[in-house]
Amino acid sequence: MATGMTDGGRPAETESALIRRLLEDRMERARAQIARLNTEIREVTLARRDTPADDEHDPEGSTVTVEREQEAVLLGRAEDQLSGLEAALARLAAGTYGICERCGQPIPRGRLEARPEARFCVSCVSLGAR
């Protein structure tokens, strides 16, 4: 994000193109991660069919269950990230990207570089905005 912001904290036109590319790149990576996790969950689920149903007494059964649950948590996080990135892209198109949804102040550049899907400034996040 090499160029400037407008006076209202919104990205300047050339910066908008850079932000769009960043968001789209991260969305592509999130989609790839979702696809990979879905494949892994399917594989673990199929492997589960080959193990005895008694998880309590079968050490491999409990490992398969734990692995599937961990993959499901990661999948949920990836889906949430993708949703956040899609919403950020919509805010960019609407001209509200980079503006805190709670207080209306600009979100610091460093926060947007680290989390381009950020909806809130650091102050509002510290106050509990999610």
CSV table of N, CA, C and O in Angstrom, one decimal:
chain,number,residue,atom,x,y,z
A,1,MET,N,0.8,-1.2,0.0
A,1,MET,CA,0.0,0.0,0.0
A,1,MET,C,0.9,1.2,0.0
A,1,MET,O,1.1,1.8,1.0
A,2,ALA,N,1.4,1.6,-1.2
A,2,ALA,CA,2.4,2.6,-1.3
A,2,ALA,C,1.9,4.0,-1.5
A,2,ALA,O,2.6,4.9,-1.3
A,3,THR,N,0.7,4.1,-1.9
A,3,THR,CA,0.2,5.5,-2.2
A,3,THR,C,-0.7,6.0,-1.0
A,3,THR,O,-0.9,5.3,-0.1
A,4,GLY,N,-1.1,7.2,-1.1
A,4,GLY,CA,-1.8,7.9,0.0
A,4,GLY,C,-3.3,7.6,0.1
A,4,GLY,O,-3.9,7.0,-0.7
A,5,MET,N,-3.8,8.1,1.2
A,5,MET,CA,-5.2,8.1,1.5
A,5,MET,C,-5.8,9.4,1.2
A,5,MET,O,-5.1,10.5,1.3
A,6,THR,N,-7.1,9.5,1.0
A,6,THR,CA,-7.8,10.8,0.9
A,6,THR,C,-7.9,11.4,2.3
A,6,THR,O,-7.7,10.7,3.3
A,7,ASP,N,-8.4,12.6,2.3
A,7,ASP,CA,-8.6,13.3,3.6
A,7,ASP,C,-9.5,12.6,4.6
A,7,ASP,O,-9.3,12.6,5.8
A,8,GLY,N,-10.5,11.9,4.0
A,8,GLY,CA,-11.5,11.2,4.9
A,8,GLY,C,-11.0,9.8,5.3
A,8,GLY,O,-11.7,9.1,6.0
A,9,GLY,N,-9.7,9.5,5.0
A,9,GLY,CA,-9.2,8.2,5.4
A,9,GLY,C,-9.5,7.1,4.4
A,9,GLY,O,-9.0,6.0,4.5
A,10,ARG,N,-10.3,7.4,3.3
A,10,ARG,CA,-10.5,6.4,2.3
A,10,ARG,C,-9.3,6.3,1.4
A,10,ARG,O,-8.6,7.2,1.2
A,11,PRO,N,-9.1,5.1,0.8
A,11,PRO,CA,-8.0,5.0,-0.1
A,11,PRO,C,-8.1,5.8,-1.4
A,11,PRO,O,-9.2,6.0,-1.9
A,12,ALA,N,-7.0,6.4,-1.8
A,12,ALA,CA,-6.9,7.1,-3.1
A,12,ALA,C,-7.1,6.1,-4.2
A,12,ALA,O,-7.0,4.9,-4.0
A,13,GLU,N,-7.4,6.6,-5.4
A,13,GLU,CA,-7.8,5.7,-6.5
A,13,GLU,C,-6.7,4.7,-6.8
A,13,GLU,O,-7.0,3.5,-7.0
A,14,THR,N,-5.4,5.1,-6.9
A,14,THR,CA,-4.4,4.1,-7.2
A,14,THR,C,-4.2,3.1,-6.1
A,14,THR,O,-3.9,1.9,-6.3
A,15,GLU,N,-4.4,3.6,-4.9
A,15,GLU,CA,-4.3,2.7,-3.7
A,15,GLU,C,-5.5,1.7,-3.8
A,15,GLU,O,-5.3,0.5,-3.4
A,16,SER,N,-6.6,2.1,-4.2
A,16,SER,CA,-7.8,1.2,-4.3
A,16,SER,C,-7.4,0.0,-5.2
A,16,SER,O,-7.8,-1.2,-4.8
A,17,ALA,N,-6.7,0.2,-6.3
A,17,ALA,CA,-6.4,-0.9,-7.1
A,17,ALA,C,-5.4,-1.9,-6.4
A,17,ALA,O,-5.6,-3.1,-6.5
A,18,LEU,N,-4.5,-1.4,-5.6
A,18,LEU,CA,-3.6,-2.2,-4.9
A,18,LEU,C,-4.3,-3.0,-3.8
A,18,LEU,O,-4.1,-4.2,-3.6
A,19,ILE,N,-5.2,-2.3,-3.1
A,19,ILE,CA,-6.0,-3.0,-2.1
A,19,ILE,C,-6.9,-4.1,-2.7
A,19,ILE,O,-6.9,-5.2,-2.2
A,20,ARG,N,-7.5,-3.8,-3.8
A,20,ARG,CA,-8.3,-4.8,-4.5
A,20,ARG,C,-7.5,-6.0,-4.8
A,20,ARG,O,-7.9,-7.1,-4.6
A,21,ARG,N,-6.3,-5.8,-5.4
A,21,ARG,CA,-5.4,-7.0,-5.7
A,21,ARG,C,-5.1,-7.7,-4.4
A,21,ARG,O,-5.1,-9.0,-4.4
A,22,LEU,N,-4.7,-7.0,-3.4
A,22,LEU,CA,-4.4,-7.7,-2.1
A,22,LEU,C,-5.6,-8.5,-1.6
A,22,LEU,O,-5.4,-9.7,-1.2
A,23,LEU,N,-6.8,-7.9,-1.6
A,23,LEU,CA,-8.0,-8.6,-1.1
A,23,LEU,C,-8.2,-9.8,-2.0
A,23,LEU,O,-8.5,-10.9,-1.5
A,24,GLU,N,-8.2,-9.7,-3.3
A,24,GLU,CA,-8.4,-10.8,-4.2
A,24,GLU,C,-7.4,-11.9,-4.1
A,24,GLU,O,-7.8,-13.1,-4.1
A,25,ASP,N,-6.1,-11.5,-3.8
A,25,ASP,CA,-5.1,-12.5,-3.6
A,25,ASP,C,-5.4,-13.3,-2.3
A,25,ASP,O,-5.3,-14.5,-2.3
A,26,ARG,N,-5.7,-12.6,-1.3
A,26,ARG,CA,-6.0,-13.3,0.0
A,26,ARG,C,-7.3,-14.1,-0.1
A,26,ARG,O,-7.4,-15.2,0.5
A,27,MET,N,-8.3,-13.7,-0.9
A,27,MET,CA,-9.5,-14.4,-1.1
A,27,MET,C,-9.2,-15.7,-1.9
A,27,MET,O,-9.7,-16.8,-1.5
A,28,GLU,N,-8.3,-15.6,-2.9
A,28,GLU,CA,-7.9,-16.8,-3.6
A,28,GLU,C,-7.2,-17.8,-2.7
A,28,GLU,O,-7.5,-19.0,-2.7
A,29,ARG,N,-6.3,-17.3,-1.8
A,29,ARG,CA,-5.6,-18.2,-0.9
A,29,ARG,C,-6.6,-18.8,0.1
A,29,ARG,O,-6.5,-20.0,0.5
A,30,ALA,N,-7.6,-18.1,0.6
A,30,ALA,CA,-8.6,-18.6,1.5
A,30,ALA,C,-9.4,-19.7,0.8
A,30,ALA,O,-9.7,-20.7,1.4
A,31,ARG,N,-9.8,-19.4,-0.4
A,31,ARG,CA,-10.6,-20.5,-1.2
A,31,ARG,C,-9.8,-21.7,-1.3
A,31,ARG,O,-10.3,-22.8,-1.2
A,32,ALA,N,-8.5,-21.6,-1.6
A,32,ALA,CA,-7.6,-22.8,-1.8
A,32,ALA,C,-7.5,-23.5,-0.4
A,32,ALA,O,-7.5,-24.8,-0.4
A,33,GLN,N,-7.4,-22.8,0.7
A,33,GLN,CA,-7.3,-23.4,2.0
A,33,GLN,C,-8.6,-24.1,2.3
A,33,GLN,O,-8.6,-25.2,2.8
A,34,ILE,N,-9.7,-23.5,2.0
A,34,ILE,CA,-11.1,-24.1,2.2
A,34,ILE,C,-11.2,-25.4,1.4
A,34,ILE,O,-11.6,-26.5,1.9
A,35,ALA,N,-10.8,-25.4,0.2
A,35,ALA,CA,-10.8,-26.6,-0.7
A,35,ALA,C,-9.9,-27.7,-0.1
A,35,ALA,O,-10.3,-28.9,0.0
A,36,ARG,N,-8.7,-27.3,0.3
A,36,ARG,CA,-7.8,-28.3,0.9
A,36,ARG,C,-8.3,-28.9,2.2
A,36,ARG,O,-8.3,-30.1,2.4
A,37,LEU,N,-8.9,-28.0,3.1
A,37,LEU,CA,-9.4,-28.5,4.3
A,37,LEU,C,-10.7,-29.4,4.1
A,37,LEU,O,-10.8,-30.4,4.8
A,38,ASN,N,-11.5,-29.1,3.1
A,38,ASN,CA,-12.6,-29.9,2.8
A,38,ASN,C,-12.2,-31.3,2.3
A,38,ASN,O,-12.7,-32.3,2.7
A,39,THR,N,-11.1,-31.3,1.5
A,39,THR,CA,-10.5,-32.6,1.1
A,39,THR,C,-10.0,-33.4,2.2
A,39,THR,O,-10.2,-34.6,2.4
A,40,GLU,N,-9.3,-32.7,3.1
A,40,GLU,CA,-8.7,-33.4,4.3
A,40,GLU,C,-9.8,-34.0,5.2
A,40,GLU,O,-9.7,-35.1,5.7
A,41,ILE,N,-10.8,-33.2,5.4
A,41,ILE,CA,-12.0,-33.7,6.2
A,41,ILE,C,-12.6,-34.9,5.6
A,41,ILE,O,-12.9,-35.9,6.3
A,42,ARG,N,-12.8,-34.8,4.3
A,42,ARG,CA,-13.4,-36.0,3.6
A,42,ARG,C,-12.5,-37.2,3.8
A,42,ARG,O,-13.0,-38.3,4.1
A,43,GLU,N,-11.2,-37.0,3.6
A,43,GLU,CA,-10.2,-38.2,3.8
A,43,GLU,C,-10.2,-38.7,5.2
A,43,GLU,O,-10.2,-39.9,5.4
A,44,VAL,N,-10.3,-37.8,6.2
A,44,VAL,CA,-10.3,-38.3,7.6
A,44,VAL,C,-11.6,-39.0,7.8
A,44,VAL,O,-11.6,-40.0,8.5
A,45,THR,N,-12.7,-38.5,7.3
A,45,THR,CA,-14.0,-39.1,7.5
A,45,THR,C,-14.0,-40.5,6.9
A,45,THR,O,-14.5,-41.5,7.5
A,46,LEU,N,-13.4,-40.6,5.7
A,46,LEU,CA,-13.3,-42.0,5.0
A,46,LEU,C,-12.5,-42.9,5.9
A,46,LEU,O,-12.8,-44.1,6.0
A,47,ALA,N,-11.4,-42.4,6.4
A,47,ALA,CA,-10.5,-43.2,7.2
A,47,ALA,C,-11.2,-43.6,8.5
A,47,ALA,O,-11.0,-44.7,9.0
A,48,ARG,N,-12.1,-42.8,9.0
A,48,ARG,CA,-12.8,-43.1,10.2
A,48,ARG,C,-13.7,-44.3,10.0
A,48,ARG,O,-13.9,-45.1,10.9
A,49,ARG,N,-14.2,-44.4,8.8
A,49,ARG,CA,-15.1,-45.6,8.5
A,49,ARG,C,-14.3,-46.9,8.6
A,49,ARG,O,-14.9,-47.9,8.8
A,50,ASP,N,-13.0,-46.8,8.4
A,50,ASP,CA,-12.2,-48.0,8.4
A,50,ASP,C,-11.7,-48.4,9.8
A,50,ASP,O,-11.0,-49.4,10.0
A,51,THR,N,-12.0,-47.5,10.8
A,51,THR,CA,-11.6,-47.8,12.2
A,51,THR,C,-12.8,-48.3,13.0
A,51,THR,O,-13.9,-47.9,12.6
A,52,PRO,N,-12.5,-49.0,14.0
A,52,PRO,CA,-13.7,-49.4,14.9
A,52,PRO,C,-14.4,-48.2,15.5
A,52,PRO,O,-13.9,-47.2,15.7
A,53,ALA,N,-15.7,-48.4,15.7
A,53,ALA,CA,-16.6,-47.4,16.2
A,53,ALA,C,-16.3,-47.0,17.7
A,53,ALA,O,-16.8,-46.0,18.2
A,54,ASP,N,-15.6,-47.8,18.4
A,54,ASP,CA,-15.3,-47.7,19.8
A,54,ASP,C,-14.1,-46.7,20.1
A,54,ASP,O,-13.1,-47.2,20.3
A,55,ASP,N,-14.4,-45.4,20.0
A,55,ASP,CA,-13.3,-44.4,20.2
A,55,ASP,C,-12.7,-44.6,21.5
A,55,ASP,O,-11.5,-44.3,21.7
A,56,GLU,N,-13.5,-44.9,22.5
A,56,GLU,CA,-13.0,-44.9,23.9
A,56,GLU,C,-11.9,-45.9,24.1
A,56,GLU,O,-11.0,-45.7,24.9
A,57,HIS,N,-12.0,-47.0,23.4
A,57,HIS,CA,-11.0,-48.1,23.6
A,57,HIS,C,-10.0,-48.2,22.5
A,57,HIS,O,-9.1,-49.0,22.5
A,58,ASP,N,-10.2,-47.5,21.4
A,58,ASP,CA,-9.3,-47.5,20.3
A,58,ASP,C,-8.5,-46.2,20.1
A,58,ASP,O,-9.0,-45.2,19.8
A,59,PRO,N,-7.2,-46.3,20.4
A,59,PRO,CA,-6.4,-45.1,20.4
A,59,PRO,C,-6.4,-44.4,19.0
A,59,PRO,O,-6.4,-43.2,18.9
A,60,GLU,N,-6.5,-45.1,17.9
A,60,GLU,CA,-6.5,-44.6,16.6
A,60,GLU,C,-7.9,-43.9,16.3
A,60,GLU,O,-7.9,-42.9,15.7
A,61,GLY,N,-8.9,-44.4,16.8
A,61,GLY,CA,-10.2,-43.8,16.6
A,61,GLY,C,-10.3,-42.4,17.2
A,61,GLY,O,-10.8,-41.5,16.6
A,62,SER,N,-9.8,-42.3,18.4
A,62,SER,CA,-9.9,-40.9,19.0
A,62,SER,C,-9.0,-40.0,18.3
A,62,SER,O,-9.3,-38.8,18.2
A,63,THR,N,-7.9,-40.4,17.8
A,63,THR,CA,-7.0,-39.5,17.0
A,63,THR,C,-7.7,-39.0,15.7
A,63,THR,O,-7.6,-37.9,15.4
A,64,VAL,N,-8.4,-39.9,15.1
A,64,VAL,CA,-9.1,-39.6,13.9
A,64,VAL,C,-10.2,-38.5,14.2
A,64,VAL,O,-10.4,-37.5,13.5
A,65,THR,N,-10.9,-38.7,15.3
A,65,THR,CA,-12.0,-37.8,15.7
A,65,THR,C,-11.4,-36.4,16.0
A,65,THR,O,-11.9,-35.4,15.6
A,66,VAL,N,-10.3,-36.4,16.8
A,66,VAL,CA,-9.6,-35.1,17.1
A,66,VAL,C,-9.1,-34.4,15.9
A,66,VAL,O,-9.3,-33.2,15.7
A,67,GLU,N,-8.5,-35.2,15.0
A,67,GLU,CA,-8.0,-34.6,13.7
A,67,GLU,C,-9.2,-34.0,12.9
A,67,GLU,O,-9.0,-32.9,12.4
A,68,ARG,N,-10.3,-34.7,12.8
A,68,ARG,CA,-11.4,-34.2,12.0
A,68,ARG,C,-11.9,-32.9,12.7
A,68,ARG,O,-12.3,-31.9,12.0
A,69,GLU,N,-12.0,-32.9,14.0
A,69,GLU,CA,-12.5,-31.7,14.7
A,69,GLU,C,-11.6,-30.5,14.5
A,69,GLU,O,-12.0,-29.4,14.3
A,70,GLN,N,-10.3,-30.7,14.6
A,70,GLN,CA,-9.3,-29.7,14.3
A,70,GLN,C,-9.4,-29.1,12.9
A,70,GLN,O,-9.4,-27.9,12.7
A,71,GLU,N,-9.6,-30.0,12.0
A,71,GLU,CA,-9.8,-29.5,10.6
A,71,GLU,C,-11.1,-28.7,10.4
A,71,GLU,O,-11.1,-27.7,9.7
A,72,ALA,N,-12.1,-29.1,11.1
A,72,ALA,CA,-13.4,-28.4,11.1
A,72,ALA,C,-13.2,-27.0,11.6
A,72,ALA,O,-13.8,-26.1,11.1
A,73,VAL,N,-12.5,-26.9,12.7
A,73,VAL,CA,-12.2,-25.5,13.3
A,73,VAL,C,-11.5,-24.7,12.3
A,73,VAL,O,-11.8,-23.5,12.1
A,74,LEU,N,-10.4,-25.2,11.7
A,74,LEU,CA,-9.6,-24.5,10.7
A,74,LEU,C,-10.5,-24.1,9.5
A,74,LEU,O,-10.4,-23.0,9.0
A,75,LEU,N,-11.4,-25.0,9.1
A,75,LEU,CA,-12.3,-24.7,8.0
A,75,LEU,C,-13.2,-23.5,8.3
A,75,LEU,O,-13.4,-22.6,7.5
A,76,GLY,N,-13.8,-23.5,9.5
A,76,GLY,CA,-14.6,-22.4,10.0
A,76,GLY,C,-13.9,-21.1,10.0
A,76,GLY,O,-14.4,-20.1,9.5
A,77,ARG,N,-12.6,-21.1,10.4
A,77,ARG,CA,-11.9,-19.9,10.4
A,77,ARG,C,-11.6,-19.4,9.0
A,77,ARG,O,-11.6,-18.2,8.7
A,78,ALA,N,-11.2,-20.3,8.1
A,78,ALA,CA,-11.0,-19.9,6.7
A,78,ALA,C,-12.2,-19.4,6.1
A,78,ALA,O,-12.2,-18.4,5.3
A,79,GLU,N,-13.4,-20.0,6.4
A,79,GLU,CA,-14.6,-19.5,5.8
A,79,GLU,C,-15.0,-18.1,6.3
A,79,GLU,O,-15.4,-17.2,5.6
A,80,ASP,N,-14.7,-17.9,7.6
A,80,ASP,CA,-14.9,-16.6,8.2
A,80,ASP,C,-14.0,-15.5,7.6
A,80,ASP,O,-14.4,-14.4,7.3
A,81,GLN,N,-12.7,-15.9,7.4
A,81,GLN,CA,-11.8,-15.0,6.8
A,81,GLN,C,-12.2,-14.7,5.3
A,81,GLN,O,-12.2,-13.5,5.0
A,82,LEU,N,-12.7,-15.6,4.6
A,82,LEU,CA,-13.1,-15.4,3.2
A,82,LEU,C,-14.3,-14.4,3.2
A,82,LEU,O,-14.4,-13.5,2.5
A,83,SER,N,-15.3,-14.6,4.1
A,83,SER,CA,-16.4,-13.7,4.3
A,83,SER,C,-16.0,-12.3,4.6
A,83,SER,O,-16.5,-11.3,4.0
A,84,GLY,N,-15.0,-12.2,5.5
A,84,GLY,CA,-14.5,-10.9,5.9
A,84,GLY,C,-13.8,-10.2,4.7
A,84,GLY,O,-14.0,-9.0,4.5
A,85,LEU,N,-13.1,-11.0,3.9
A,85,LEU,CA,-12.4,-10.4,2.8
A,85,LEU,C,-13.4,-10.0,1.7
A,85,LEU,O,-13.2,-8.9,1.1
A,86,GLU,N,-14.4,-10.8,1.5
A,86,GLU,CA,-15.5,-10.4,0.5
A,86,GLU,C,-16.2,-9.1,1.0
A,86,GLU,O,-16.5,-8.2,0.2
A,87,ALA,N,-16.5,-9.0,2.3
A,87,ALA,CA,-17.1,-7.8,2.8
A,87,ALA,C,-16.2,-6.6,2.6
A,87,ALA,O,-16.6,-5.5,2.3
A,88,ALA,N,-14.9,-6.8,2.8
A,88,ALA,CA,-13.9,-5.7,2.7
A,88,ALA,C,-13.9,-5.2,1.2
A,88,ALA,O,-13.8,-4.0,0.9
A,89,LEU,N,-14.0,-6.2,0.3
A,89,LEU,CA,-14.0,-5.8,-1.1
A,89,LEU,C,-15.3,-5.0,-1.4
A,89,LEU,O,-15.2,-4.0,-2.2
A,90,ALA,N,-16.4,-5.4,-0.8
A,90,ALA,CA,-17.7,-4.6,-1.0
A,90,ALA,C,-17.5,-3.2,-0.4
A,90,ALA,O,-18.0,-2.2,-1.0
A,91,ARG,N,-16.8,-3.1,0.8
A,91,ARG,CA,-16.6,-1.8,1.3
A,91,ARG,C,-15.7,-0.9,0.5
A,91,ARG,O,-15.9,0.3,0.3
A,92,LEU,N,-14.8,-1.5,-0.2
A,92,LEU,CA,-13.9,-0.8,-1.1
A,92,LEU,C,-14.7,-0.3,-2.2
A,92,LEU,O,-14.5,0.9,-2.6
A,93,ALA,N,-15.6,-1.1,-2.8
A,93,ALA,CA,-16.4,-0.6,-3.9
A,93,ALA,C,-17.4,0.5,-3.5
A,93,ALA,O,-17.7,1.4,-4.2
A,94,ALA,N,-17.8,0.4,-2.2
A,94,ALA,CA,-18.8,1.4,-1.7
A,94,ALA,C,-18.1,2.7,-1.2
A,94,ALA,O,-18.8,3.7,-0.9
A,95,GLY,N,-16.8,2.7,-1.2
A,95,GLY,CA,-16.0,3.8,-0.7
A,95,GLY,C,-15.9,4.0,0.8
A,95,GLY,O,-15.6,5.0,1.3
A,96,THR,N,-16.2,2.9,1.5
A,96,THR,CA,-16.1,2.9,3.0
A,96,THR,C,-15.0,2.1,3.6
A,96,THR,O,-14.8,2.0,4.8
A,97,TYR,N,-14.2,1.5,2.7
A,97,TYR,CA,-13.0,0.7,3.1
A,97,TYR,C,-12.0,1.6,3.9
A,97,TYR,O,-11.8,2.8,3.5
A,98,GLY,N,-11.5,1.1,5.0
A,98,GLY,CA,-10.6,1.8,5.8
A,98,GLY,C,-11.2,2.8,6.8
A,98,GLY,O,-10.5,3.5,7.5
A,99,ILE,N,-12.5,2.7,7.0
A,99,ILE,CA,-13.2,3.6,7.9
A,99,ILE,C,-13.8,2.6,9.0
A,99,ILE,O,-14.5,1.7,8.7
A,100,CYS,N,-13.5,2.9,10.3
A,100,CYS,CA,-14.0,2.1,11.3
A,100,CYS,C,-15.6,2.1,11.3
A,100,CYS,O,-16.2,3.2,11.3
A,101,GLU,N,-16.1,0.9,11.4
A,101,GLU,CA,-17.6,0.8,11.4
A,101,GLU,C,-18.2,1.3,12.7
A,101,GLU,O,-19.4,1.5,12.8
A,102,ARG,N,-17.4,1.4,13.8
A,102,ARG,CA,-18.0,1.8,15.1
A,102,ARG,C,-17.9,3.3,15.3
A,102,ARG,O,-18.8,3.9,15.6
A,103,CYS,N,-16.7,3.8,15.1
A,103,CYS,CA,-16.4,5.2,15.4
A,103,CYS,C,-16.4,6.1,14.2
A,103,CYS,O,-16.4,7.4,14.4
A,104,GLY,N,-16.2,5.6,13.0
A,104,GLY,CA,-16.1,6.4,11.8
A,104,GLY,C,-14.8,7.0,11.5
A,104,GLY,O,-14.6,7.7,10.6
A,105,GLN,N,-13.8,6.7,12.3
A,105,GLN,CA,-12.4,7.2,12.1
A,105,GLN,C,-11.7,6.3,11.2
A,105,GLN,O,-12.0,5.1,11.1
A,106,PRO,N,-10.6,6.8,10.6
A,106,PRO,CA,-9.8,6.0,9.7
A,106,PRO,C,-9.1,4.8,10.5
A,106,PRO,O,-8.7,5.0,11.6
A,107,ILE,N,-9.1,3.7,9.9
A,107,ILE,CA,-8.3,2.5,10.4
A,107,ILE,C,-6.9,2.7,10.1
A,107,ILE,O,-6.6,3.0,8.9
A,108,PRO,N,-6.0,2.6,11.0
A,108,PRO,CA,-4.5,2.8,10.7
A,108,PRO,C,-4.0,1.9,9.6
A,108,PRO,O,-4.4,0.8,9.5
A,109,ARG,N,-3.2,2.5,8.8
A,109,ARG,CA,-2.6,1.8,7.7
A,109,ARG,C,-2.0,0.4,8.1
A,109,ARG,O,-2.2,-0.6,7.4
A,110,GLY,N,-1.2,0.4,9.2
A,110,GLY,CA,-0.6,-0.8,9.7
A,110,GLY,C,-1.6,-1.9,9.9
A,110,GLY,O,-1.3,-3.1,9.7
A,111,ARG,N,-2.7,-1.5,10.5
A,111,ARG,CA,-3.7,-2.5,10.8
A,111,ARG,C,-4.3,-3.1,9.5
A,111,ARG,O,-4.5,-4.3,9.4
A,112,LEU,N,-4.5,-2.2,8.5
A,112,LEU,CA,-5.1,-2.7,7.2
A,112,LEU,C,-4.1,-3.5,6.5
A,112,LEU,O,-4.4,-4.4,5.8
A,113,GLU,N,-2.8,-3.2,6.6
A,113,GLU,CA,-1.8,-4.0,6.0
A,113,GLU,C,-1.7,-5.4,6.6
A,113,GLU,O,-1.6,-6.4,5.9
A,114,ALA,N,-1.9,-5.5,7.9
A,114,ALA,CA,-1.9,-6.8,8.6
A,114,ALA,C,-3.2,-7.5,8.4
A,114,ALA,O,-3.2,-8.8,8.2
A,115,ARG,N,-4.3,-6.8,8.4
A,115,ARG,CA,-5.6,-7.4,8.3
A,115,ARG,C,-6.4,-6.6,7.4
A,115,ARG,O,-7.2,-5.7,7.8
A,116,PRO,N,-6.3,-6.8,6.1
A,116,PRO,CA,-7.0,-5.9,5.1
A,116,PRO,C,-8.5,-6.1,5.2
A,116,PRO,O,-9.2,-5.2,4.7
A,117,GLU,N,-9.0,-7.1,5.9
A,117,GLU,CA,-10.4,-7.2,6.1
A,117,GLU,C,-11.0,-6.5,7.3
A,117,GLU,O,-12.1,-6.6,7.6
A,118,ALA,N,-10.1,-5.8,8.0
A,118,ALA,CA,-10.4,-5.2,9.3
A,118,ALA,C,-11.6,-4.2,9.1
A,118,ALA,O,-11.6,-3.4,8.2
A,119,ARG,N,-12.5,-4.3,10.1
A,119,ARG,CA,-13.7,-3.4,10.1
A,119,ARG,C,-13.7,-2.3,11.1
A,119,ARG,O,-14.4,-1.4,11.1
A,120,PHE,N,-12.8,-2.5,12.1
A,120,PHE,CA,-12.7,-1.6,13.2
A,120,PHE,C,-11.3,-1.1,13.4
A,120,PHE,O,-10.3,-1.9,13.2
A,121,CYS,N,-11.1,0.1,14.0
A,121,CYS,CA,-9.8,0.6,14.3
A,121,CYS,C,-9.3,-0.1,15.6
A,121,CYS,O,-10.1,-0.8,16.3
A,122,VAL,N,-8.1,0.0,15.9
A,122,VAL,CA,-7.5,-0.6,17.1
A,122,VAL,C,-8.2,-0.2,18.4
A,122,VAL,O,-8.5,-1.0,19.2
A,123,SER,N,-8.5,1.1,18.5
A,123,SER,CA,-9.2,1.5,19.7
A,123,SER,C,-10.5,0.8,19.9
A,123,SER,O,-10.9,0.4,21.0
A,124,CYS,N,-11.3,0.7,18.9
A,124,CYS,CA,-12.6,0.1,19.0
A,124,CYS,C,-12.5,-1.4,19.2
A,124,CYS,O,-13.3,-2.0,20.0
A,125,VAL,N,-11.5,-2.0,18.6
A,125,VAL,CA,-11.3,-3.5,18.9
A,125,VAL,C,-11.0,-3.7,20.4
A,125,VAL,O,-11.5,-4.6,21.0
A,126,SER,N,-10.1,-2.8,20.9
A,126,SER,CA,-9.8,-2.9,22.3
A,126,SER,C,-11.0,-2.7,23.3
A,126,SER,O,-11.0,-3.1,24.4
A,127,LEU,N,-12.0,-2.0,22.8
A,127,LEU,CA,-13.2,-1.7,23.5
A,127,LEU,C,-14.2,-2.9,23.3
A,127,LEU,O,-15.3,-2.8,23.9
A,128,GLY,N,-13.9,-3.9,22.5
A,128,GLY,CA,-14.8,-5.0,22.4
A,128,GLY,C,-15.5,-5.1,21.0
A,128,GLY,O,-16.3,-6.0,20.9
A,129,ALA,N,-15.3,-4.2,20.1
A,129,ALA,CA,-15.9,-4.3,18.8
A,129,ALA,C,-15.4,-5.5,18.1
A,129,ALA,O,-14.2,-5.8,18.1
A,130,ARG,N,-16.3,-6.2,17.4
A,130,ARG,CA,-15.9,-7.5,16.7
A,130,ARG,C,-16.6,-7.4,15.4
A,130,ARG,O,-17.0,-8.1,14.7
